[in-house]
Amino acid sequence: MTDRALVVGCGDLGQAVASLLQDSGLEVYGLKRSATALPAGVRLVQADVTQPETLQGLAGLKPRIVIYCVSADAHRDDSYRAHYVDGLRNTLAALRQAPPEHVFFVSSTGVYGQVSDDLLDEVTVPVPADFSGERMLQAEQLLAGEYPDAYTLLRFSGIYGPGRRRMLDLAREPARWPAQNGWTNRIHRDDGAAAIAYLVKQLLAGKPLESLYLITDDRPASQYEVLQWLAQQMGVPDAPQDAPAVCGNKRLSNQRLRHTGFQLRYPDYQIGYAAMLAQENLES
C-alpha cells in the first residue's frame, strides 16, 4: 500500500511540499479552505482547521504522515491562536481514531525573542517576546503533549522566494530603510519545502529524526548587508554606502539540519536573491 501524507494548509509553502512528496511516490492529500486547484496529483480536502465540523473526514484518510503547515489570516493574537493552537488541536482530535505515525509542525524562529550575537540553535531555550512567538510555542507544546514520541517541530526563519518581494522592494527605496541594522535569517521557499520533504523521506526510510530542526540557510546577515547588496545588483541610485552598527535580533544555526545530509540549493541570500533577480530579468 502506498504511504499516504496529509498536508494541512496548502498555501505557497504547503503546495510546494505536497508537490515534492507526490513526486517522490507518496499519495498526498492537501487540506485548504478554498476549492482552488492543487499541484498535479495532489488530492484536495476542502476544510478549515478553525471549524472542527469540517474535519470529520480526516480519520478516514488514515495518513501515515501529517504536515501541519497553516498560516494565520491576520497578524493578530486571536488569529494566531485560532490557526496554530486551536486549529492544531482540532486537527489532532479529528485524527484520533486513526492517529498518524508522525506529525510535522511548521513553526517559526519567532519563538526566540531574545537578542543575541551568538548563534542560537535547537538547544537554545526559546523566550518569546510577542504574541506570535508565544502562540507558536504553545502549539509546539500541545503537539509534544499529544504525540510525545512521534513529532518533529520545524522552526522556519524568514521565507523568501517566488512572490515574496519585500526585501527587493525595500532595497529599491533607500528612504524607507530602517534606522536600526539588526541581524536577519532567511530560507528560500524551495529549500524550505525540500527540507520538509527530505525529512519525511528520511523518516519513511527508517532513519531517526530529532524532535526539532531550525530551517534556515547557512548565513545570517545584517539587514543593511542584504539591502546594500540588493541595491548594488539592481543599480539603485543613492543607496547608502555606510551602515549602522549591527544591533538587535539574533543569529541562527542550521547545523542540525545540515548534519542529516540535506543540501541547500540556496545556501545564502546572495545565491537566492540572484536567482530571483535573474528570473525577473527573464520575465521582463
mmCIF file of C-alpha atoms in Angstrom, residues 14 17 21-22 47 73 92 113 139 158 174 214 233 256 264-265:
data_model
loop_
_atom_site.group_PDB
_atom_site.id
_atom_site.type_symbol
_atom_site.label_atom_id
_atom_site.label_comp_id
_atom_site.label_asym_id
_atom_site.label_seq_id
_atom_site.Cartn_x
_atom_site.Cartn_y
_atom_site.Cartn_z
ATOM 1 C CA GLY A 14 2.345 23.723 1.682
ATOM 2 C CA VAL A 17 5.808 20.431 -0.047
ATOM 3 C CA LEU A 21 6.002 14.433 -1.729
ATOM 4 C CA GLN A 22 3.725 13.454 -4.593
ATOM 5 C CA ALA A 47 -11.840 22.063 5.171
ATOM 6 C CA ASP A 73 -5.123 35.071 8.218
ATOM 7 C CA LEU A 92 -5.338 16.139 16.081
ATOM 8 C CA GLY A 113 12.566 36.638 21.208
ATOM 9 C CA ALA A 139 1.186 24.986 19.688
ATOM 10 C CA GLY A 158 12.049 34.311 7.213
ATOM 11 C CA PRO A 174 16.587 53.675 0.360
ATOM 12 C CA LEU A 214 15.802 25.066 12.618
ATOM 13 C CA GLN A 233 22.670 44.332 -8.035
ATOM 14 C CA ARG A 256 21.416 20.049 12.959
ATOM 15 C CA LEU A 264 20.613 23.589 0.331
ATOM 16 C CA ARG A 265 20.129 24.845 -3.204
#
